[in-house]
Coordinates of C-alpha atoms in Angstrom, one line a residue:
Chain K
M1 CA 0.0 0.0 0.0
I2 CA 2.7 2.4 1.0
K3 CA 4.6 1.5 -2.2
Y4 CA 1.5 2.2 -4.2
L5 CA 1.0 5.6 -2.6
K6 CA 4.6 6.5 -3.2
K7 CA 4.3 5.7 -6.8
R8 CA 1.1 7.8 -7.0
I9 CA 2.8 10.8 -5.4
I10 CA 5.8 10.6 -7.8
A11 CA 3.4 10.4 -10.7
Y12 CA 1.5 13.5 -9.6
I13 CA 4.7 15.5 -8.9
F14 CA 5.8 14.6 -12.4
L15 CA 2.5 15.5 -14.0
I16 CA 2.1 18.8 -12.1
S17 CA 5.6 19.9 -13.0
V18 CA 5.2 19.1 -16.7
S19 CA 1.9 21.0 -16.7
A20 CA 3.7 24.0 -15.1
V21 CA 6.3 24.0 -17.9
M22 CA 3.5 23.7 -20.5
L23 CA 1.3 26.5 -19.2
Y24 CA 3.8 28.9 -17.5
P25 CA 5.2 30.5 -20.7
L26 CA 1.7 31.2 -22.0
L27 CA 0.5 32.7 -18.7
W28 CA 3.8 34.7 -18.5
L29 CA 3.1 36.0 -22.0
L30 CA -0.4 37.2 -20.9
G31 CA 1.0 38.8 -17.8
A32 CA 4.0 40.4 -19.6
S33 CA 1.6 42.2 -22.0
F34 CA 0.7 44.4 -19.1
K35 CA 4.2 44.9 -17.8
S36 CA 6.6 47.7 -18.6
N37 CA 9.6 46.9 -20.8
E38 CA 11.9 46.9 -17.7
E39 CA 9.6 44.7 -15.7
I40 CA 9.4 42.1 -18.5
F41 CA 13.1 41.4 -18.2
S42 CA 13.4 41.7 -14.4
S43 CA 10.8 39.4 -12.9
V44 CA 9.7 35.9 -13.5
G45 CA 6.3 36.4 -12.0
I46 CA 3.1 36.3 -14.0
I47 CA 1.1 39.0 -12.3
P48 CA 2.2 42.5 -13.4
K49 CA 2.6 45.4 -10.9
S50 CA -0.2 47.3 -12.6
F51 CA -2.7 46.6 -15.3
D52 CA -2.3 48.9 -18.2
F53 CA -4.7 48.1 -21.0
S54 CA -3.6 51.0 -23.2
V55 CA -0.9 48.8 -24.7
F56 CA -3.6 46.6 -26.3
K57 CA -5.2 49.6 -27.9
A58 CA -1.8 50.8 -29.2
A59 CA -0.9 47.3 -30.5
W60 CA -4.3 47.0 -32.2
Q61 CA -3.3 49.9 -34.4
T62 CA -0.2 48.0 -35.6
V63 CA 2.8 49.5 -37.5
T64 CA 0.9 49.3 -40.8
P65 CA -1.9 51.5 -42.1
Y66 CA -4.3 48.8 -41.1
T67 CA -5.6 47.7 -37.7
M68 CA -5.5 44.2 -36.3
G69 CA -9.2 43.9 -37.1
H70 CA -8.3 44.1 -40.8
Y71 CA -5.8 41.2 -40.4
F72 CA -8.3 39.2 -38.5
L73 CA -10.8 39.7 -41.3
N74 CA -8.2 38.6 -43.9
T75 CA -7.5 35.5 -41.9
F76 CA -11.1 34.6 -41.7
K77 CA -11.5 35.2 -45.5
I78 CA -9.0 32.3 -45.8
I79 CA -10.3 30.1 -43.0
L80 CA -14.0 30.1 -43.8
P81 CA -13.8 28.8 -47.4
K82 CA -10.9 26.5 -46.6
T83 CA -12.8 24.9 -43.8
V84 CA -16.0 24.4 -45.9
F85 CA -13.9 23.0 -48.8
A86 CA -11.9 20.7 -46.6
V87 CA -15.0 19.2 -44.9
I88 CA -17.0 18.7 -48.1
S89 CA -14.2 17.2 -50.2
S90 CA -12.9 15.0 -47.4
V91 CA -16.3 13.6 -46.6
L92 CA -17.0 12.8 -50.2
V93 CA -13.7 11.0 -50.7
A94 CA -13.9 9.1 -47.4
Y95 CA -17.5 8.1 -48.3
G96 CA -16.3 6.7 -51.6
F97 CA -13.5 4.7 -49.9
S98 CA -15.6 3.4 -47.1
R99 CA -18.8 2.4 -48.9
F100 CA -18.1 1.7 -52.5
D101 CA -16.0 -0.7 -54.5
F102 CA -14.3 0.5 -57.7
P103 CA -11.4 -0.1 -60.0
F104 CA -7.9 0.4 -58.5
K105 CA -9.3 1.0 -55.0
K106 CA -6.2 -0.3 -53.3
L107 CA -3.9 1.7 -55.5
F108 CA -5.8 4.9 -54.7
K109 CA -5.7 4.2 -51.0
A110 CA -2.0 3.7 -51.2
L111 CA -1.6 7.0 -53.1
L112 CA -3.6 8.7 -50.3
L113 CA -1.1 7.5 -47.8
T114 CA 1.8 8.6 -50.0
S115 CA 0.4 12.1 -50.3
M116 CA 0.3 12.3 -46.5
L117 CA 4.0 11.4 -46.4
M118 CA 5.0 13.9 -49.0
P119 CA 6.9 16.7 -47.3
S120 CA 5.3 20.0 -48.2
I121 CA 8.6 21.7 -48.5
V122 CA 9.3 19.6 -51.6
T123 CA 6.1 20.6 -53.4
I124 CA 5.7 24.2 -52.3
M125 CA 8.3 25.8 -54.7
P126 CA 6.8 24.3 -57.9
M127 CA 3.3 25.2 -56.5
F128 CA 4.6 28.8 -56.2
L129 CA 5.7 28.8 -59.8
M130 CA 2.4 27.3 -60.9
W131 CA 0.3 29.9 -59.2
S132 CA 2.6 32.6 -60.4
K133 CA 2.2 31.5 -64.0
M134 CA -1.6 31.5 -63.5
Q135 CA -1.2 35.0 -62.1
L136 CA -3.0 34.0 -58.9
L137 CA -0.2 35.0 -56.5
D138 CA -1.2 37.6 -53.9
T139 CA -4.8 36.2 -53.9
Y140 CA -6.3 33.8 -51.4
I141 CA -6.8 31.2 -54.1
P142 CA -3.5 29.3 -53.6
L143 CA -4.3 29.1 -49.9
T144 CA -7.9 27.9 -50.2
I145 CA -8.4 26.0 -53.4
P146 CA -6.2 23.0 -52.5
A147 CA -8.6 22.2 -49.7
L148 CA -11.3 21.5 -52.4
F149 CA -9.3 18.5 -53.4
A150 CA -9.1 16.6 -50.1
A151 CA -5.6 17.9 -49.7
E152 CA -5.2 16.6 -46.1
G153 CA -5.0 12.8 -46.4
M154 CA -5.2 12.6 -42.6
F155 CA -8.7 14.0 -42.6
V156 CA -9.8 11.4 -45.1
F157 CA -8.3 8.6 -43.0
I158 CA -10.1 9.8 -39.8
L159 CA -13.4 10.0 -41.7
I160 CA -13.0 6.5 -43.2
R161 CA -12.6 5.2 -39.7
F162 CA -15.8 6.9 -38.6
F163 CA -17.7 5.8 -41.7
D164 CA -16.6 2.2 -41.2
A165 CA -17.9 2.3 -37.7
V166 CA -21.5 3.1 -38.9
P167 CA -23.3 -0.2 -39.7
K168 CA -24.0 -0.8 -43.3
E169 CA -27.6 -1.7 -42.4
F170 CA -28.2 2.0 -42.1
D171 CA -27.4 2.6 -45.7
E172 CA -29.4 -0.4 -46.9
A173 CA -32.5 0.7 -45.0
A174 CA -32.1 4.2 -46.6
R175 CA -31.8 2.6 -50.0
I176 CA -34.9 0.5 -49.6
D177 CA -36.7 3.7 -48.7
G178 CA -35.5 5.1 -52.0
C179 CA -32.5 7.2 -51.0
G180 CA -29.8 7.6 -53.6
S181 CA -26.1 7.5 -52.7
L182 CA -25.8 11.2 -52.0
K183 CA -29.0 11.4 -50.0
T184 CA -27.9 8.5 -47.9
L185 CA -24.7 10.3 -47.2
V186 CA -26.3 13.6 -46.3
F187 CA -29.2 12.4 -44.2
I188 CA -28.0 9.1 -42.7
L189 CA -24.3 9.1 -42.5
V190 CA -23.2 12.7 -41.9
P191 CA -25.3 13.0 -38.7
S192 CA -23.6 9.9 -37.3
I193 CA -20.0 11.1 -38.0
K194 CA -20.5 14.7 -36.7
P195 CA -17.7 14.5 -34.1
A196 CA -15.2 13.7 -36.9
I197 CA -16.5 16.5 -39.0
I198 CA -16.1 18.9 -36.1
S199 CA -12.6 17.7 -35.5
I200 CA -11.7 18.4 -39.1
A201 CA -13.2 21.8 -39.1
V202 CA -11.3 22.7 -35.9
F203 CA -8.0 21.3 -37.2
T204 CA -8.4 23.3 -40.4
F205 CA -9.1 26.4 -38.3
L206 CA -6.1 25.9 -36.0
W207 CA -3.7 24.9 -38.8
T208 CA -4.7 27.9 -40.9
M209 CA -4.3 30.2 -38.0
N210 CA -0.8 28.8 -37.5
D211 CA 0.2 28.6 -41.2
F212 CA 3.2 30.8 -41.9
L213 CA 5.1 29.4 -44.8
N214 CA 2.3 29.3 -47.3
P215 CA 1.1 32.9 -46.8
L216 CA 4.7 34.1 -46.6
I217 CA 5.3 32.7 -50.1
M218 CA 2.0 33.3 -51.8
I219 CA 0.9 36.7 -50.4
Q220 CA 2.9 39.8 -51.1
S221 CA 0.8 42.9 -50.4
V222 CA 0.5 44.0 -46.8
E223 CA -3.1 44.8 -47.4
K224 CA -3.8 41.1 -47.9
Y225 CA -1.6 39.8 -45.0
P226 CA -3.2 37.3 -42.7
L227 CA -2.5 37.5 -39.0
S228 CA 0.7 35.5 -39.0
L229 CA 2.4 37.8 -41.5
A230 CA 1.2 40.9 -39.8
L231 CA 2.8 39.7 -36.6
R232 CA 6.1 39.1 -38.3
L233 CA 6.0 42.5 -39.8
S234 CA 5.6 44.0 -36.3
V235 CA 8.5 42.0 -35.0
D236 CA 10.7 43.0 -37.9
S237 CA 10.1 46.7 -37.2
T238 CA 10.9 46.3 -33.5
G239 CA 14.4 47.6 -34.1
Q240 CA 13.2 51.1 -34.8
S241 CA 10.7 52.3 -32.2
Y242 CA 8.2 49.6 -31.6
E243 CA 8.1 48.5 -28.0
Q244 CA 8.6 45.0 -26.9
R245 CA 5.5 45.0 -24.9
K246 CA 3.5 45.9 -27.9
I247 CA 4.8 42.9 -29.7
I248 CA 3.9 40.8 -26.7
A249 CA 0.4 42.3 -26.6
L250 CA 0.1 41.5 -30.3
S251 CA 1.1 37.9 -29.7
V252 CA -1.6 37.6 -27.0
I253 CA -4.2 39.1 -29.4
G254 CA -3.0 36.6 -32.1
L255 CA -3.6 33.7 -29.8
I256 CA -7.2 34.6 -28.9
P257 CA -9.0 33.0 -31.8
S258 CA -7.2 29.6 -31.5
I259 CA -7.6 29.5 -27.8
T260 CA -11.3 30.3 -28.0
V261 CA -12.0 27.7 -30.7
F262 CA -10.0 25.1 -28.7
A263 CA -11.9 25.9 -25.5
I264 CA -15.3 25.5 -27.2
A265 CA -14.5 22.4 -29.1
Q266 CA -12.1 20.9 -26.6
K267 CA -14.1 17.9 -25.5
K268 CA -15.4 16.8 -28.8
F269 CA -12.2 17.6 -30.6
V270 CA -9.8 15.6 -28.4
G271 CA -12.4 12.8 -28.4
G272 CA -12.5 13.0 -32.2
I273 CA -8.7 12.6 -32.7
A274 CA -8.7 9.9 -30.1
T275 CA -11.4 7.8 -31.9
G276 CA -10.0 8.7 -35.3
G277 CA -6.9 7.2 -33.9
L278 CA -4.5 8.4 -36.6
T279 CA -3.1 5.0 -35.9
G280 CA -2.1 2.6 -38.6
Chain N
M1 CA -7.4 -12.9 -66.3
K2 CA -10.4 -13.3 -64.2
K3 CA -12.8 -10.5 -64.4
R4 CA -13.2 -8.7 -61.1
T5 CA -16.7 -8.3 -59.6
Y6 CA -17.4 -5.1 -57.7
R7 CA -19.4 -5.5 -54.5
N8 CA -21.7 -2.5 -54.5
P9 CA -25.4 -2.0 -53.6
V10 CA -27.9 -2.9 -56.3
G11 CA -28.1 -0.2 -58.9
V12 CA -24.7 1.4 -58.0
S13 CA -22.2 1.3 -60.7
R14 CA -18.5 0.7 -60.1
F15 CA -17.9 4.3 -61.2
T16 CA -19.9 5.9 -58.3
G17 CA -17.0 5.3 -56.0
L18 CA -14.5 6.7 -58.5
L19 CA -16.6 9.7 -58.9
L20 CA -16.7 10.3 -55.2
I21 CA -13.0 10.1 -54.8
S22 CA -12.3 12.1 -58.0
P23 CA -11.5 15.3 -55.9
F24 CA -8.7 13.3 -54.3
I25 CA -7.4 11.9 -57.7
A26 CA -7.4 15.4 -59.2
G27 CA -5.8 16.9 -56.1
F28 CA -3.1 14.2 -56.1
L29 CA -2.2 14.9 -59.7
I30 CA -2.2 18.7 -59.3
F31 CA -0.8 19.2 -55.8
T32 CA 1.4 16.1 -55.2
L33 CA 2.5 14.4 -58.4
Y34 CA 2.9 17.5 -60.6
P35 CA 5.0 19.5 -58.2
F36 CA 7.0 16.4 -57.3
V37 CA 7.9 15.8 -60.9
C38 CA 8.3 19.5 -61.6
S39 CA 10.7 19.8 -58.7
F40 CA 12.9 17.1 -60.1
V41 CA 12.9 18.6 -63.6
L42 CA 13.6 22.1 -62.3
G43 CA 16.4 20.7 -60.2
L44 CA 18.2 19.7 -63.4
T45 CA 18.1 23.3 -64.8
D46 CA 19.6 26.7 -64.4
Y47 CA 16.6 28.9 -63.9
N48 CA 16.1 32.3 -62.3
G49 CA 12.5 32.9 -63.0
N50 CA 12.9 35.4 -65.9
T51 CA 14.9 33.4 -68.5
T52 CA 13.8 30.1 -69.9
P53 CA 15.2 27.2 -67.9
E54 CA 18.4 25.8 -69.3
F55 CA 19.1 22.1 -68.9
T56 CA 22.3 21.5 -67.0
G57 CA 22.0 17.9 -65.9
F58 CA 23.2 17.2 -62.4
E59 CA 25.3 20.4 -62.1
N60 CA 23.1 21.8 -59.4
Y61 CA 23.5 18.6 -57.4
I62 CA 27.2 18.6 -57.9
N63 CA 27.5 22.2 -56.9
L64 CA 25.4 21.6 -53.8
I65 CA 27.4 18.7 -52.6
K66 CA 30.5 20.8 -53.0
S67 CA 29.0 23.8 -51.3
E68 CA 29.8 24.6 -47.6
D69 CA 26.3 26.0 -47.0
F70 CA 24.5 22.8 -48.1
R71 CA 26.8 20.5 -46.2
N72 CA 26.3 22.6 -43.1
A73 CA 22.5 22.6 -43.6
V74 CA 22.5 18.8 -43.8
K75 CA 24.6 18.6 -40.7
V76 CA 22.3 21.0 -38.8
T77 CA 19.1 19.3 -39.9
L78 CA 20.4 15.8 -39.1
K79 CA 21.6 16.9 -35.7
Y80 CA 18.3 18.6 -35.0
A81 CA 16.3 15.5 -36.1
V82 CA 18.5 13.0 -34.3
I83 CA 18.2 14.8 -31.0
L84 CA 14.6 15.9 -31.3
V85 CA 12.8 12.9 -32.6
P86 CA 13.9 10.2 -30.1
A87 CA 13.6 12.7 -27.2
K88 CA 10.1 13.7 -28.2
L89 CA 8.9 10.1 -28.7
I90 CA 10.4 8.9 -25.4
F91 CA 9.0 11.8 -23.4
S92 CA 5.6 11.4 -25.0
L93 CA 5.4 7.7 -24.4
F94 CA 6.6 8.1 -20.8
T95 CA 4.0 10.8 -20.1
A96 CA 1.3 8.8 -21.8
V97 CA 2.1 5.7 -19.7
I98 CA 1.9 7.8 -16.5
L99 CA -1.4 9.4 -17.6
S100 CA -2.8 6.0 -18.4
L101 CA -2.6 5.0 -14.7
E102 CA -5.9 5.9 -13.1
I103 CA -5.1 9.5 -12.5
K104 CA -7.4 12.1 -10.9
G105 CA -7.5 15.3 -12.9
M106 CA -6.7 13.4 -16.1
G107 CA -8.8 15.8 -18.2
F108 CA -6.8 18.8 -16.9
F109 CA -3.4 17.2 -17.5
R110 CA -4.4 16.0 -20.9
T111 CA -5.6 19.5 -21.9
A112 CA -2.6 21.2 -20.4
F113 CA -0.2 19.0 -22.3
Y114 CA -2.2 19.3 -25.5
I115 CA -2.5 23.1 -25.7
P116 CA 1.1 23.9 -26.6
S117 CA 1.0 21.5 -29.6
I118 CA -2.2 23.1 -30.8
L119 CA -0.8 26.6 -30.5
G120 CA 2.8 25.7 -31.1
A121 CA 3.2 26.6 -34.7
N122 CA 1.3 29.8 -34.2
L123 CA 3.6 32.8 -34.8
S124 CA 2.6 34.3 -31.5
V125 CA 4.1 31.3 -29.7
V126 CA 7.2 31.4 -31.8
I127 CA 7.6 35.1 -30.8
M128 CA 7.0 34.2 -27.2
W129 CA 9.7 31.6 -27.4
Q130 CA 12.1 34.1 -28.7
Y131 CA 11.6 36.3 -25.7
L132 CA 12.0 33.4 -23.2
F133 CA 15.6 32.7 -24.3
T134 CA 16.9 36.3 -24.5
S135 CA 19.8 37.1 -22.3
K136 CA 17.5 38.5 -19.6
G137 CA 14.5 36.3 -20.6
L138 CA 12.4 34.0 -18.4
V139 CA 14.7 31.0 -18.9
N140 CA 17.8 32.8 -17.7
Q141 CA 15.9 34.5 -14.9
F142 CA 14.9 31.0 -13.7
L143 CA 18.4 29.7 -14.0
E144 CA 19.6 32.6 -11.9
L145 CA 16.9 31.9 -9.3
I146 CA 18.1 28.3 -8.8
G147 CA 21.7 29.6 -8.7
A148 CA 22.9 28.5 -12.1
S149 CA 24.6 30.9 -14.4
P150 CA 22.7 32.4 -17.2
V151 CA 23.3 31.0 -20.7
S152 CA 23.9 33.0 -23.8
W153 CA 21.4 31.1 -25.9
Y154 CA 21.6 33.2 -29.0
G155 CA 25.4 33.7 -28.8
S156 CA 26.7 30.2 -28.9
P157 CA 26.5 28.0 -31.9
D158 CA 26.1 24.8 -29.9
K159 CA 23.2 26.1 -27.7
A160 CA 21.1 28.0 -30.2
I161 CA 19.7 24.8 -31.8
F162 CA 18.4 23.8 -28.4
I163 CA 16.0 26.8 -28.4
I164 CA 14.3 25.2 -31.3
I165 CA 14.5 21.7 -30.0
L166 CA 13.0 22.7 -26.7
L167 CA 10.2 24.5 -28.6
R168 CA 9.3 21.4 -30.5
L169 CA 9.6 19.2 -27.4
W170 CA 7.3 21.6 -25.6
E171 CA 4.8 20.6 -28.3
F172 CA 4.8 16.9 -27.5
G173 CA 1.1 16.8 -26.7
S174 CA -0.3 15.5 -30.0
T175 CA 2.2 12.7 -30.1
M176 CA 1.4 11.9 -26.5
I177 CA -2.4 11.8 -27.2
I178 CA -1.9 9.3 -30.0
F179 CA 0.1 7.1 -27.5
L180 CA -2.5 7.5 -24.8
T181 CA -5.3 6.3 -27.1
S182 CA -3.4 3.2 -28.1
L183 CA -2.4 2.5 -24.5
K184 CA -6.0 2.3 -23.6
N185 CA -6.7 -0.3 -26.3
I186 CA -4.2 -2.7 -24.8
P187 CA -6.2 -5.5 -23.2
K188 CA -6.0 -5.4 -19.4
E189 CA -5.9 -9.2 -19.2
L190 CA -2.3 -9.1 -20.6
Y191 CA -1.1 -7.2 -17.5
D192 CA -3.2 -9.3 -15.1
A193 CA -1.6 -12.4 -16.5
A194 CA 1.8 -10.9 -16.2
K195 CA 1.2 -10.0 -12.6
V196 CA 0.2 -13.5 -11.8
D197 CA 3.4 -14.7 -13.3
G198 CA 5.2 -12.3 -11.0
C199 CA 6.2 -9.8 -13.6
G200 CA 7.1 -6.3 -12.3
S201 CA 5.8 -3.1 -13.9
I202 CA 9.1 -2.3 -15.6
R203 CA 9.2 -5.7 -17.1
A204 CA 5.6 -5.5 -18.1
F205 CA 6.3 -2.3 -19.9
F206 CA 9.1 -3.8 -22.0
S207 CA 7.4 -7.2 -22.7
I208 CA 3.8 -6.1 -23.1
T209 CA 3.4 -2.3 -23.6
L210 CA 6.2 -1.7 -26.1
P211 CA 5.4 -4.7 -28.4
Q212 CA 1.7 -3.8 -28.3
L213 CA 2.5 -0.2 -29.3
R214 CA 4.9 -1.2 -32.1
G215 CA 2.5 0.1 -34.8
V216 CA 1.8 3.4 -33.3
I217 CA 5.4 4.0 -32.3
F218 CA 6.2 3.6 -36.0
V219 CA 3.5 6.0 -37.1
N220 CA 4.6 8.6 -34.7
L221 CA 8.2 8.1 -35.6
I222 CA 7.5 8.7 -39.3
L223 CA 5.4 11.7 -38.7
Q224 CA 8.0 13.3 -36.4
I225 CA 10.9 12.5 -38.9
I226 CA 9.0 14.2 -41.7
S227 CA 8.2 17.3 -39.8
A228 CA 11.7 17.6 -38.2
F229 CA 13.5 17.4 -41.5
Q230 CA 11.2 20.2 -42.8
E231 CA 11.8 22.6 -40.0
F232 CA 11.6 26.2 -41.2
N233 CA 9.4 28.5 -39.2
A234 CA 11.2 28.4 -35.9
P235 CA 14.8 28.9 -37.1
Y236 CA 13.5 31.5 -39.6
M237 CA 11.7 33.5 -36.9
I238 CA 13.8 32.9 -33.8
T239 CA 17.4 32.6 -34.8
S240 CA 17.5 33.5 -38.5
G241 CA 19.6 30.5 -38.9
G242 CA 22.4 31.9 -36.7
P243 CA 24.7 32.2 -34.9
L244 CA 27.3 31.1 -37.5
K245 CA 24.6 29.2 -39.4
S246 CA 24.3 26.7 -36.5
T247 CA 20.5 26.6 -36.9
Y248 CA 20.5 27.0 -40.7
T249 CA 18.2 24.0 -41.7
L250 CA 17.7 22.6 -45.1
G251 CA 14.2 24.2 -45.1
M252 CA 15.9 27.6 -44.7
L253 CA 18.4 26.9 -47.5
I254 CA 15.5 26.0 -49.9
Y255 CA 13.8 29.3 -49.0
D256 CA 16.9 31.4 -49.4
E257 CA 17.9 29.8 -52.7
M258 CA 14.4 30.4 -54.0
F259 CA 13.6 33.9 -52.7
R260 CA 16.9 35.5 -51.8
Y261 CA 19.2 34.3 -54.6
N262 CA 16.5 33.6 -57.2
E263 CA 18.2 30.2 -57.9
I264 CA 15.0 28.3 -58.6
G265 CA 16.9 25.3 -60.1
A266 CA 19.2 25.0 -57.1
A267 CA 16.2 25.5 -54.7
N268 CA 14.4 22.5 -56.3
A269 CA 17.6 20.4 -56.3
V270 CA 17.8 21.0 -52.5
S271 CA 14.1 20.1 -52.2
W272 CA 14.7 16.8 -54.0
L273 CA 17.8 16.0 -51.9
L274 CA 15.8 16.6 -48.8
F275 CA 13.1 14.4 -50.1
M276 CA 15.6 11.6 -50.7
I277 CA 17.0 12.0 -47.2
I278 CA 13.5 11.8 -45.7
A279 CA 12.6 8.8 -47.9
A280 CA 15.8 7.0 -46.9
A281 CA 15.1 7.7 -43.2
V282 CA 11.6 6.4 -43.6
A283 CA 12.8 3.3 -45.5
V284 CA 15.3 2.5 -42.8
M285 CA 12.7 2.8 -40.1
Y286 CA 10.4 0.6 -42.1
I287 CA 13.0 -2.1 -42.5
V288 CA 14.0 -1.9 -38.8
S289 CA 10.4 -2.1 -37.6
G290 CA 9.8 -5.1 -39.8
W291 CA 12.9 -6.7 -38.4
I292 CA 11.8 -6.1 -34.8
K293 CA 8.3 -7.4 -35.6
R294 CA 9.7 -10.6 -37.0
R295 CA 12.0 -11.0 -34.0
D296 CA 9.1 -10.4 -31.6
E297 CA 6.9 -13.0 -33.3
K298 CA 9.5 -15.7 -33.0

């Protein structure tokens, strides 16, 4: 019994210290946004001496002619179509793989796996040249259109797992009632795989929020920058007169959408990847 | 050859499935196969974006292998991956095993561990990380608190890479969650039987847990290898590849060749070499895991 307790205590000490390392930097960032420049580099505490919200107002104005609101809007102009495209295309493709038999099915499934393993850094330069030839650089098309083509193989695999878990009798009953393939999908199957669809939408949201390399390469005019590029621009201009604490405040602002979405979807979402398994 | 029959519901043709997966087929051709082939072809040319590409055979590759920058980038990237990938996997697995004991507050810990990996690639976090390691940043302030001497993270070529390694380690959550899910799927009876046989928990870990997780360890390993070899954001933002190019990864070299020096041919040659390195690493892992599987089954 004592040995068992000892083990427990060590386990908790370990878990609590890891959580501290995980969360402390984020909390520090939040606290630091209220601190003065000197205080940022002189205390390890989270809670600032005084709360000064004016820095957020100043940071919101950014160093560019546009406010952060403008960059948020730009980001959502990318995220919204991308999420809709990704969900629709991945659901259709996964439905095809899970419920139908067709020529070269095994080959296509293997290709799906291969596309997941293809490092994006190998393909991104030719893609840049392709979009530039089509004169579509500096638009959101290179960032959103690939999602129409089930570009994330992982999403398709998660969905296939969920489709496979729905009994085939459901489809058969629907067919007897006169539903075609598409109607069966929309009315019978989609409601049963909702958690997976939510996971995909949330992942697309978070990954697009995080994406840096793609916009860096494809978007040139400041007016069209998404949040990540606007942040980089502010950092790059720190050297002149931009204060550290403004950058920190900007970073905090930049994290708000992701944290909000994660908090709302947290339960379903972690459950979704858990069931989807990602496992081979 | 025997004609294949397609098992589909009555009235559904064998082309319905093909139609449904057609977005993927088109996407694979346009966004995977085309750039892949294109990258190889461009790698064999001298091309700066304005002139027509001039075929030069393997000249780009030969020049790269001779160049100091490329060899350094390979060294940096390999060092980074060789330290990061095993460290991340072992730490994730260890934490997952502890979390899989019946722990109170499991939901809290799981979320706390998962948040950094969700936000990790966000530029805000990258900027935060940059501040943490400045000479008077949080990390050095903590070191001073516990009586250690502060480290000049950005000043020394052998320490700068650890800023990035630590950032990616901090994001171990998604890897850990995948382990955690698989751990829960291991039948409890296996452990009960082992206990009856007088097997301790450390032995049980090596003779039950590890073999049962073989598949998922392999998946995580591959995913981590691929992302480690592609590292770009963090060195680009945090260290700009410095000091003395000690964090100058292959990803950064590709970007610089392309956008700084306008050497599109060379950029694609580096992409292809990087692809070959990743493919070789994956192949080695595949062979080793097959070998371990056969040995275990004996």
